[in-house]
Coordinates of C-alpha atoms in Angstrom, one line a residue:
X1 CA 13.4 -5.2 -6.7
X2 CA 14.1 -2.4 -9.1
X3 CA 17.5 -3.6 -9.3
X4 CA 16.9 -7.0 -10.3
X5 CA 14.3 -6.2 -12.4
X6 CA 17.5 -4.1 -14.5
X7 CA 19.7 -7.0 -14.4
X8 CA 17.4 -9.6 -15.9
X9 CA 16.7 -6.8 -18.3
X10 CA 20.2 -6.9 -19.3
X11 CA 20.0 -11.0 -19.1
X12 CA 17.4 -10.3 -22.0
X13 CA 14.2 -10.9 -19.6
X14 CA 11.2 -9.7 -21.4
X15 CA 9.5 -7.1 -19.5
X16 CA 6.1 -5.4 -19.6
X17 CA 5.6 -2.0 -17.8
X18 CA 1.9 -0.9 -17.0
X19 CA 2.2 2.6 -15.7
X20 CA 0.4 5.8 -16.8
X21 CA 4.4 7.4 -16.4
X22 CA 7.2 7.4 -18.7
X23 CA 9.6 6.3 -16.3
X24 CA 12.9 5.0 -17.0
X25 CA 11.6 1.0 -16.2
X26 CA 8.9 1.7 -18.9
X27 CA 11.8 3.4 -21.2
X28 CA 14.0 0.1 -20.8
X29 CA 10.6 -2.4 -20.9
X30 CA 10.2 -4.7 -24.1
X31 CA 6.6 -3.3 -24.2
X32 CA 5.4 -0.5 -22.0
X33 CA 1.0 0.1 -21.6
X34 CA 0.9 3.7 -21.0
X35 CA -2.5 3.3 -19.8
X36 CA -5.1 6.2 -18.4
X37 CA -4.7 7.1 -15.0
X38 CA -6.1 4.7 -12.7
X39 CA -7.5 2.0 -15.5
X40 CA -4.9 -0.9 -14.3
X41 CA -7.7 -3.5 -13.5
X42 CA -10.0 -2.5 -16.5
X43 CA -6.7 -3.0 -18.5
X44 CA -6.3 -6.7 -16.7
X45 CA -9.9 -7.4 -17.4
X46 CA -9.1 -6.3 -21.6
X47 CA -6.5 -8.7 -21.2
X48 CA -8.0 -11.2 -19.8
X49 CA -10.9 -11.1 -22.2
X50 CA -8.3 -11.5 -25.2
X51 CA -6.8 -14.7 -23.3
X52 CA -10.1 -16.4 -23.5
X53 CA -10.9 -15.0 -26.9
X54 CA -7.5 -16.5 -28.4
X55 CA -8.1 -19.6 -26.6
X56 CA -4.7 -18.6 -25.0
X57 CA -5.2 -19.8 -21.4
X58 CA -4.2 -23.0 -19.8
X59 CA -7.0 -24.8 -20.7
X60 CA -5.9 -28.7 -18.7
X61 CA -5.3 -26.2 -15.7
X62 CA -8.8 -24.5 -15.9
X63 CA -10.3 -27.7 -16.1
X64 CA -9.0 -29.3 -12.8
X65 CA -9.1 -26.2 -11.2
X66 CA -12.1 -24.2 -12.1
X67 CA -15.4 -25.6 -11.6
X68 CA -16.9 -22.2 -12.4
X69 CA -15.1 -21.5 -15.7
X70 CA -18.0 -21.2 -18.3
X71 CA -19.7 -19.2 -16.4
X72 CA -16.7 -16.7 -15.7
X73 CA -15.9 -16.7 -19.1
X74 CA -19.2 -16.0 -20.7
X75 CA -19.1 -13.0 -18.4
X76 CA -16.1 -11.6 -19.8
X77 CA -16.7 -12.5 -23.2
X78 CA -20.4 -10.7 -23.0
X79 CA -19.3 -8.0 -21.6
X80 CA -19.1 -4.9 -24.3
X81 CA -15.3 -3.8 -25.1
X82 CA -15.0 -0.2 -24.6
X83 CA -11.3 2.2 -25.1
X84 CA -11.8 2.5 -21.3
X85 CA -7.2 2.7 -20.7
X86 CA -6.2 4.4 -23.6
X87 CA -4.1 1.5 -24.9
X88 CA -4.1 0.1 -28.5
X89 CA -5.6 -3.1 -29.4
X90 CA -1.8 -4.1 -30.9
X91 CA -0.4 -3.4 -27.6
X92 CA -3.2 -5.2 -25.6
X93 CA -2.7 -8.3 -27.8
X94 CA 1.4 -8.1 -28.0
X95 CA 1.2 -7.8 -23.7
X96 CA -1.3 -10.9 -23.8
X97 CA 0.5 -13.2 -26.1
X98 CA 3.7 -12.6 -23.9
X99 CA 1.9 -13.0 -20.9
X100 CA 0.8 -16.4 -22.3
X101 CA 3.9 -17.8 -23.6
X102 CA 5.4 -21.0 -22.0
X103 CA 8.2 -20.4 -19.2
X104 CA 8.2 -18.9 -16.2
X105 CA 6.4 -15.7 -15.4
X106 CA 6.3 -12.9 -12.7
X107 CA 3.9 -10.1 -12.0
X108 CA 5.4 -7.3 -9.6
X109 CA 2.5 -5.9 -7.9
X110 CA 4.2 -2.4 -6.7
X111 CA 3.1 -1.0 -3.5
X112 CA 1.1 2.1 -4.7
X113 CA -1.2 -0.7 -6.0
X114 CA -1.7 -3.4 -3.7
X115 CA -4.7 -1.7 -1.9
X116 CA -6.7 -1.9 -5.0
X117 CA -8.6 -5.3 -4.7
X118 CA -9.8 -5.0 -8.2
X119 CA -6.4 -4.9 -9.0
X120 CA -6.1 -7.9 -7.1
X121 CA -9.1 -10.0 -7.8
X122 CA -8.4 -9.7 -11.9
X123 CA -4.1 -11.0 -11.4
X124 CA -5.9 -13.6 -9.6
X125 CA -7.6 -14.4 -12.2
X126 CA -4.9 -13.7 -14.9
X127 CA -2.8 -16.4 -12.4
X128 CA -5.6 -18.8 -13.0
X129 CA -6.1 -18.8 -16.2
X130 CA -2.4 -19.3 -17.3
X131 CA -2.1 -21.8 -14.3
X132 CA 0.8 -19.8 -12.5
X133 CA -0.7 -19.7 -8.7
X134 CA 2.6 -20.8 -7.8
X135 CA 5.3 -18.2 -7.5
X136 CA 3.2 -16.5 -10.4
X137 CA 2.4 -13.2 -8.6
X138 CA 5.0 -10.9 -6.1
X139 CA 3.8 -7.8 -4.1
X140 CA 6.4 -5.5 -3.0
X141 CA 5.0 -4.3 0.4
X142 CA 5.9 -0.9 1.2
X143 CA 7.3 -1.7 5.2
X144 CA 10.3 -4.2 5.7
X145 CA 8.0 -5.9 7.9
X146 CA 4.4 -5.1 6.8
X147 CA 3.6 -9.0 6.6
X148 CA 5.2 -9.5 10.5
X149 CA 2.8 -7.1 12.0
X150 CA -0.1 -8.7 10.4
X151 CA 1.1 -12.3 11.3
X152 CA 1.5 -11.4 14.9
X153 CA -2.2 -10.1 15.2
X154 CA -2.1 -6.1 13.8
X155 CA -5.0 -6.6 11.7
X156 CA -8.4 -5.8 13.0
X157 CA -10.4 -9.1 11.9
X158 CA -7.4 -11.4 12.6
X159 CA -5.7 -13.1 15.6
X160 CA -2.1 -13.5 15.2
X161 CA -1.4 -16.6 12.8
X162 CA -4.7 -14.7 10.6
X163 CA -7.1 -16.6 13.1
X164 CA -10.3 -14.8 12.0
X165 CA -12.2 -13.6 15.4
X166 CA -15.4 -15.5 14.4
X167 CA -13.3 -18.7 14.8
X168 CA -14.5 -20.6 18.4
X169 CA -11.8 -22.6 18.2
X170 CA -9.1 -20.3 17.4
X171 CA -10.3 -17.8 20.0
X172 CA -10.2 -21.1 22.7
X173 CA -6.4 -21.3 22.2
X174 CA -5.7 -18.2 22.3
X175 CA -7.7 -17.5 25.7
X176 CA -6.3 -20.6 26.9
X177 CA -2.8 -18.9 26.5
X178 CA -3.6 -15.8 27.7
X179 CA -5.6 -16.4 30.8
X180 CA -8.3 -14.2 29.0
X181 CA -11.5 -13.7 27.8
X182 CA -11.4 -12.3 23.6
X183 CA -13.8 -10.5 21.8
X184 CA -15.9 -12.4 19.5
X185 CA -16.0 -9.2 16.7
X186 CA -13.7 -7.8 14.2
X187 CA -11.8 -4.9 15.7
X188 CA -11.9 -1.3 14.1
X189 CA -9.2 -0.6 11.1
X190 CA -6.8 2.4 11.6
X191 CA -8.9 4.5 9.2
X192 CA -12.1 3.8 11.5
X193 CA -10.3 4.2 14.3
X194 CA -9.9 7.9 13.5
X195 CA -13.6 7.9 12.0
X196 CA -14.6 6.9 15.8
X197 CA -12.2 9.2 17.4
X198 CA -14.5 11.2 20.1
X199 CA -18.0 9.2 19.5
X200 CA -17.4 6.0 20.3
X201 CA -13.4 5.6 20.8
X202 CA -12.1 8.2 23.5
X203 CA -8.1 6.8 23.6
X204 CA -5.7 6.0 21.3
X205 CA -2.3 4.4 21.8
X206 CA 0.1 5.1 18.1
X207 CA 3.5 3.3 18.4
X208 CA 6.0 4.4 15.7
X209 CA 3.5 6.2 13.2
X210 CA 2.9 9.3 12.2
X211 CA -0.8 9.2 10.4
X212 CA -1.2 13.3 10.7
X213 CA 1.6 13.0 7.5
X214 CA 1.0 9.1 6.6
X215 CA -2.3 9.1 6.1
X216 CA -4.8 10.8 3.4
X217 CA -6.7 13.5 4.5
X218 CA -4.5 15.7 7.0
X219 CA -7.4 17.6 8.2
X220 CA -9.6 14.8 8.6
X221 CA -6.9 13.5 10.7
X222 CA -6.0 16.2 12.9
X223 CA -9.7 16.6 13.6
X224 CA -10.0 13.2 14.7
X225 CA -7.3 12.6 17.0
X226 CA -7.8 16.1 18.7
X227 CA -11.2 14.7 19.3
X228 CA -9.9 12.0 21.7
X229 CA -10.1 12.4 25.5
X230 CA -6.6 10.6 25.6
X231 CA -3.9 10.5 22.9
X232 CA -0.3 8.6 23.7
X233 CA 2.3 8.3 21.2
X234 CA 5.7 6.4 20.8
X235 CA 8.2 7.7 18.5
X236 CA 11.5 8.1 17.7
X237 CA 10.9 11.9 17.0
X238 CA 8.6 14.0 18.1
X239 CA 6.4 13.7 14.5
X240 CA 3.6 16.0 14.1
X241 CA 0.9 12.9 16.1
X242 CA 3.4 13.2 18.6
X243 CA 2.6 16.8 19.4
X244 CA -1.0 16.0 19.7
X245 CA -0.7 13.5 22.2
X246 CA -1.3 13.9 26.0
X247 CA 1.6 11.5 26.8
X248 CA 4.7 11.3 24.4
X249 CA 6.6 7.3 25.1
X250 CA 10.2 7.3 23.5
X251 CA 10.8 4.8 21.2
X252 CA 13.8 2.9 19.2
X253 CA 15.3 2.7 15.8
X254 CA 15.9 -0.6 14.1
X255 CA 19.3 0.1 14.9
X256 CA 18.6 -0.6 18.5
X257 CA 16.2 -3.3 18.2
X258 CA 16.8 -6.8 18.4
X259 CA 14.0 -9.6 17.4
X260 CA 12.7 -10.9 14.3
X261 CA 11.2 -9.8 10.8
X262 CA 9.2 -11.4 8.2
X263 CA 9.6 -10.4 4.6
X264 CA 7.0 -10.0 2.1
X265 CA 8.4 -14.5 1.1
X266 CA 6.9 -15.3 4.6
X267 CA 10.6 -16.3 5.6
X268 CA 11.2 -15.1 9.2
X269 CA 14.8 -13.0 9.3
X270 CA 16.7 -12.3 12.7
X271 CA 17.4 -8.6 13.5
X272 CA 20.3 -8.1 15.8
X273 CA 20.9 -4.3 17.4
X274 CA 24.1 -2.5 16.1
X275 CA 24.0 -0.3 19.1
X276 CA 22.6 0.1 22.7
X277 CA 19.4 2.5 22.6
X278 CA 19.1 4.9 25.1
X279 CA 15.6 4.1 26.0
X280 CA 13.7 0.7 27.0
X281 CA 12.9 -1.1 24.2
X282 CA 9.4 -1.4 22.6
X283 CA 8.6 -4.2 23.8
X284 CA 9.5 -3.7 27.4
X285 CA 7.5 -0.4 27.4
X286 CA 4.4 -2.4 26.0
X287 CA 4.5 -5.2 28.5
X288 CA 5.2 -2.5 31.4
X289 CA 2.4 -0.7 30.5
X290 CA 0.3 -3.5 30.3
X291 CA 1.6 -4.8 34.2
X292 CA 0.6 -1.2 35.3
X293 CA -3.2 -1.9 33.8
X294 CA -4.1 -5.0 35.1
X295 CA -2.4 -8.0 32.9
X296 CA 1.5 -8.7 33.8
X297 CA 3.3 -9.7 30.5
X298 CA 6.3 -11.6 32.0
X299 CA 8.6 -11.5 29.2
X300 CA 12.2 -11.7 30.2
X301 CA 13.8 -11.1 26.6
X302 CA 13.0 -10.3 23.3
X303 CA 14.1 -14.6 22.1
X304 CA 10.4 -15.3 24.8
X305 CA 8.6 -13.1 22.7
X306 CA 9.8 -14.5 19.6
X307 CA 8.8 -18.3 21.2
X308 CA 5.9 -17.4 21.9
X309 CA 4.9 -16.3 18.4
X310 CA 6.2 -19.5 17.2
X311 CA 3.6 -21.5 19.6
X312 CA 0.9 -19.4 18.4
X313 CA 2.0 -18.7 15.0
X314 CA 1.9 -22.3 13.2
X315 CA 2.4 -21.5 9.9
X316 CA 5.0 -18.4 10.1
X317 CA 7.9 -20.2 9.6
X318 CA 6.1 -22.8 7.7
X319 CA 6.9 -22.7 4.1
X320 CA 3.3 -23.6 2.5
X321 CA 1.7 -23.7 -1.0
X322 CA -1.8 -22.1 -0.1
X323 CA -2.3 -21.0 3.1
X324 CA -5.6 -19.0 3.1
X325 CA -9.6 -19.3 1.8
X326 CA -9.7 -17.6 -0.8
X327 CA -12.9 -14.7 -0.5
X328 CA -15.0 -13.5 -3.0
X329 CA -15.5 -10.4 -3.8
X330 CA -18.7 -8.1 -5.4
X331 CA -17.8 -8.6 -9.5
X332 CA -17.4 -5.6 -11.5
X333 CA -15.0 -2.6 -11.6
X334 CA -15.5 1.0 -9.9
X335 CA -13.7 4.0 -10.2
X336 CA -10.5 4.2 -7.1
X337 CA -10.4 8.1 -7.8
X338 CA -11.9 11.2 -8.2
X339 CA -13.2 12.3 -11.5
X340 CA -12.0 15.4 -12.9
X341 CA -13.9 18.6 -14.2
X342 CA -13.9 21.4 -14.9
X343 CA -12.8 23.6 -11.7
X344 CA -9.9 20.4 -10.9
X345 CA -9.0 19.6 -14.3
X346 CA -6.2 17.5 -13.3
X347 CA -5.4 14.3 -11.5
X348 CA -2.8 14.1 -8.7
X349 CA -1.0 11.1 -8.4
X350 CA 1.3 10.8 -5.3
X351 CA 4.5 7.9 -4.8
X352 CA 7.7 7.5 -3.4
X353 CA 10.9 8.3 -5.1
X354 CA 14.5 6.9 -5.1
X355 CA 15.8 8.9 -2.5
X356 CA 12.7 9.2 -0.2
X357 CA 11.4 6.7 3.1
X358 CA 7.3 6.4 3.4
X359 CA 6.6 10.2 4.8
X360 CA 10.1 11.2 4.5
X361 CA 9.8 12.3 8.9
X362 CA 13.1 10.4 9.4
X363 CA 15.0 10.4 6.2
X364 CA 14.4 14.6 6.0
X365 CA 16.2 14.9 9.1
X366 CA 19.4 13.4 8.0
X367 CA 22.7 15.7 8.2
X368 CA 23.5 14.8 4.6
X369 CA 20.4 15.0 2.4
X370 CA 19.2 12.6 0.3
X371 CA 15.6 14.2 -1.2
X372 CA 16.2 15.3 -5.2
X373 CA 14.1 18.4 -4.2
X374 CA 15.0 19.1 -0.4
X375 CA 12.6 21.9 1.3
X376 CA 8.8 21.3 0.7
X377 CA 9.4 18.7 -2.5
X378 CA 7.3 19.8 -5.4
X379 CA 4.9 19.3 -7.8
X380 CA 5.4 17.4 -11.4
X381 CA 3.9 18.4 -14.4
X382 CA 3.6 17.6 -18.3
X383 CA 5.5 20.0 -20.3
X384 CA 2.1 20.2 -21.7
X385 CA 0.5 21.5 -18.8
X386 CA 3.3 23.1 -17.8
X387 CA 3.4 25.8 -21.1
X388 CA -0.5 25.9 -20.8
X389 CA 0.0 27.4 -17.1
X390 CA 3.1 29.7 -18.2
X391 CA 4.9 27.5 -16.2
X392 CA 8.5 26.6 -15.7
X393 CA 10.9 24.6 -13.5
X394 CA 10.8 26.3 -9.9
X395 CA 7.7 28.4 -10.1
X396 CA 5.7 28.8 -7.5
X397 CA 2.3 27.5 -7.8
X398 CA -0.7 27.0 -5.3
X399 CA -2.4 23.5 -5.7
X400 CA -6.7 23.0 -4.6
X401 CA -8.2 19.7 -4.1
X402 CA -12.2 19.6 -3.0
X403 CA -10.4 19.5 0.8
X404 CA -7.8 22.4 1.1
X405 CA -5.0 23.9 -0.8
X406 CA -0.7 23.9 -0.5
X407 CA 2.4 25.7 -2.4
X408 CA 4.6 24.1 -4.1
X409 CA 7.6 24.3 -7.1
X410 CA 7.1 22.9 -10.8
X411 CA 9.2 20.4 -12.0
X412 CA 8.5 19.8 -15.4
X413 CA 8.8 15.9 -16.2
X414 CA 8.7 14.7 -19.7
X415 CA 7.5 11.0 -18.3
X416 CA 4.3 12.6 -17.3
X417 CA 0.9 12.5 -19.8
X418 CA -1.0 15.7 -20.3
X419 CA -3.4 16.1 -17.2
X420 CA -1.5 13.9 -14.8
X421 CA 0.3 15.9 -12.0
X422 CA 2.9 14.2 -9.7
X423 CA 3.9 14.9 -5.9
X424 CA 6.3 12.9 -4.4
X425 CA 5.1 11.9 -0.5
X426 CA 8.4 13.6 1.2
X427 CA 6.3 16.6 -0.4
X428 CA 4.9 18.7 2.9
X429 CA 1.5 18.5 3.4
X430 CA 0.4 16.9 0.3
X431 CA -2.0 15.1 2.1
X432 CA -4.0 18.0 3.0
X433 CA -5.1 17.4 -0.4
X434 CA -5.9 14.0 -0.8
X435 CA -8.8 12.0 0.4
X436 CA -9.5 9.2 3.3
X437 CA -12.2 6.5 1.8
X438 CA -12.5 2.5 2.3
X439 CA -13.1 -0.2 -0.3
X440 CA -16.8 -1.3 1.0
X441 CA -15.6 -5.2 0.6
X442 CA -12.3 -5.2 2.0
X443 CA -12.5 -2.3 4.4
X444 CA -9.1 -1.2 3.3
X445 CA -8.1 2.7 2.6
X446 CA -7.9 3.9 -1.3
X447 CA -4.4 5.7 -1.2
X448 CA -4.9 7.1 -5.3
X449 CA -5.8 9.6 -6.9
X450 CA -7.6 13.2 -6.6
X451 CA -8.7 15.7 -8.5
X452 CA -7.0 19.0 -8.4
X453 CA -6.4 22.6 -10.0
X454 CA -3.2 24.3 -10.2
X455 CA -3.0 28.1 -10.1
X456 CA 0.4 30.3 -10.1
X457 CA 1.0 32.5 -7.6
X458 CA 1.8 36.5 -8.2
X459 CA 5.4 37.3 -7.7

């Protein structure tokens, strides 16, 4: 995406960067919104508020579209104006009037946001109002096939095809198929899953992830799934869940695999094995398992399994303008992070970076590195912050959250504001600083920001 993003840039594509960073997208951007750290949906809701102001929205849209428009819009407009992101009034109005302009449009929802359904709920809106809700709006998903899982039923309150649970007859087919009888209640998120770990949920079966790095909280984490009575694990590597677990499955790289993906589009794309694993595939271990407990899965090849979803699945392969009922959710914005004070003065901001995959467990154990900072990664600061700590490039410092404390290296980055620290997640055990929390209305984890202090060490 960042590529093409470049190139229309060099086409003369007009782009608008909202990032509290410096980076080099926000350094080639038309107009770049250094906003304060975490204030994206307060800045969308500013925005929106100037639309309706400036009578800037597509008001023959609205009208055929919006039966609740005067009251949404008196809301806004009511509501009093406050310097809540740090951006100027000129900038706010430039962004807006770009935004509004005929032609087509694209919002590039990056993947560091997309858990943020305030975030969500006001592009939604934005989408609305300027009557884009076609093509208008483009998530990058962090996993090649994030949107495959959740089709084929990896999502707690879904049934493969997003069949909600609470639907009779949904849940008829599906037993129908199966031979069996499903539960008539939402299942438990990952994040809940580990919150259960030991009090109501004694066993836990992880196929190809590695939450003990992956996911916020590394303590939390480790507590939970040593609380288990029974813990099996499918990797690749033996991760650090791995060596928690009472049973260790091997697993496959995509390399090996064959089947199907489905991008972030919906289009379904055929994956076809550049070399023989030395294991049973996934799928063959799953449906073993599953003959061994009771239920024989008689799949014969990975093209049954792939039919299969296609029976169940109607509208996978389906190209479709709007394929789901829309929710609402509680109005009003709250904060996604931490607050900082005056024993963690700074906010920690964590993200990918060029050269580093999701936790970095597979890409750090290549023979020729890729990582920028290779080791234990490091920790980027403002050269701000930086001079106020007698800091420089490669000293050592010790970073403290509310939750625990890590070493790592300065790197002194010019894109970041005063007060906004940087760790990239190849970093080790960043997330023994960070946080584990769910959104109360869509039960989904806040993966943001944390408060922190940065101390350096003695020589």
């Amino acid at each position: 995406v960042g590529v093409k993003i470049k190139k229309a840039l060099s086409r003369g594509a007009k782009v608008i960067t909202i990032d509290p960073r410096r980076t080099r997208r926000a350094r080639l951007s038309q107009l770049h919104l250094q906003l304060k750290v975490g204030s994206e949906a307060a800045l969308l809701q500013d925005m929106i508020r100037l639309l309706l102001k400036e009578g800037l929205y597509d008001k023959e849209f609205v009208a055929r579209n919006c039966p609740n428009f005067e009251e949404f819009s008196q809301s806004f407009l009511e509501e009093e104006a406050e310097d809540r992101t740090g951006v100027s009034r000129e900038d706010l109005v430039e962004a807006a009037r770009l935004y509004a302009e005929k032609g087509k449009k694209a919002i590039i929802i990056f993947s560091s946001e997309i858990g943020d359904p305030q975030l969500i709920s006001m592009i939604a809106d934005l989408l609305m109002l300027t009557g884009r809700v076609e093509g208008g709006a483009f998530p990058c998903l962090p996993l090649s096939n994030l949107r495959g899982a959740s089709e084929v039923g990896a999502l707690a309150e879904f049934y493969p095809g997003y069949g909600e649970v609470e639907d009779v007859d949904m849940r008829k087919e599906f037993e129908k198929r199966w031979g069996v009888s499903l539960s008539t209640k939402a299942g438990l998120t990952a994040v809940e899953m580990i919150e259960a770990a030991g009090s109501s949920l004694f066993g836990l079966y992880i196929v190809g992830e590695n939450p003990v790095v992956s996911f916020p909280d590394t303590t939390r984490m480790v507590k939970g799934l040593s609380s288990l009575e029974f813990l099996v694990v499918q990797d690749i590597f033996l991760t650090e869940t791995a060596q928690l677990a009472d049973v260790v499955l091997p697993g496959i790289s995509f390399v090996e695999s064959s089947g199907t993906l489905t991008n972030a589009a919906g289009r379904t794309e055929r994956l076809n094995k550049a070399i023989e694993p030395l294991t049973r595939p996934d799928w063959q271990v799953i449906a073993e398992l599953s003959s061994r407990m009771g239920y024989p899965m008689k799949y014969r090849s990975e093209t049954e399994v792939a039919k299969e979803k296609k029976a169940l699945v109607k509208g996978s392969l389906e190209p479709r303008k709007y394929r789901f009922e829309l929710k609402e959710l509680d109005s009003g914005l709250e904060s996604v992070s931490e607050e900082p004070d005056r024993e963690y003065p700074y906010m920690l901001m964590t993200g990918a970076t060029l050269f580093s995959l999701g936790d970095n467990f597979r890409t750090r154990r290549s023979k020729i590195s890729l990582l920028e900072s290779p080791g234990d990664g490091y920790i980027g600061m403002s050269p701000e912050d930086a001079q106020s700590l007698g800091a420089t490039d490669g000293t050592r410092v010790s970073i403290w959250s509310r939750r625990g404390n890590i070493s790592s290296t300065v790197k002194v980055q010019e894109d970041l504001p005063a007060g906004l620290v940087f760790m990239p997640t190849h970093s080790l055990g960043y997330n023994i600083l960070t946080s584990l929390s769910l959104d109360c209305s869509t039960r989904s984890p806040r993966f943001r920001l944390w408060a922190v202090r940065i101390e350096k060490e003695q020589p």
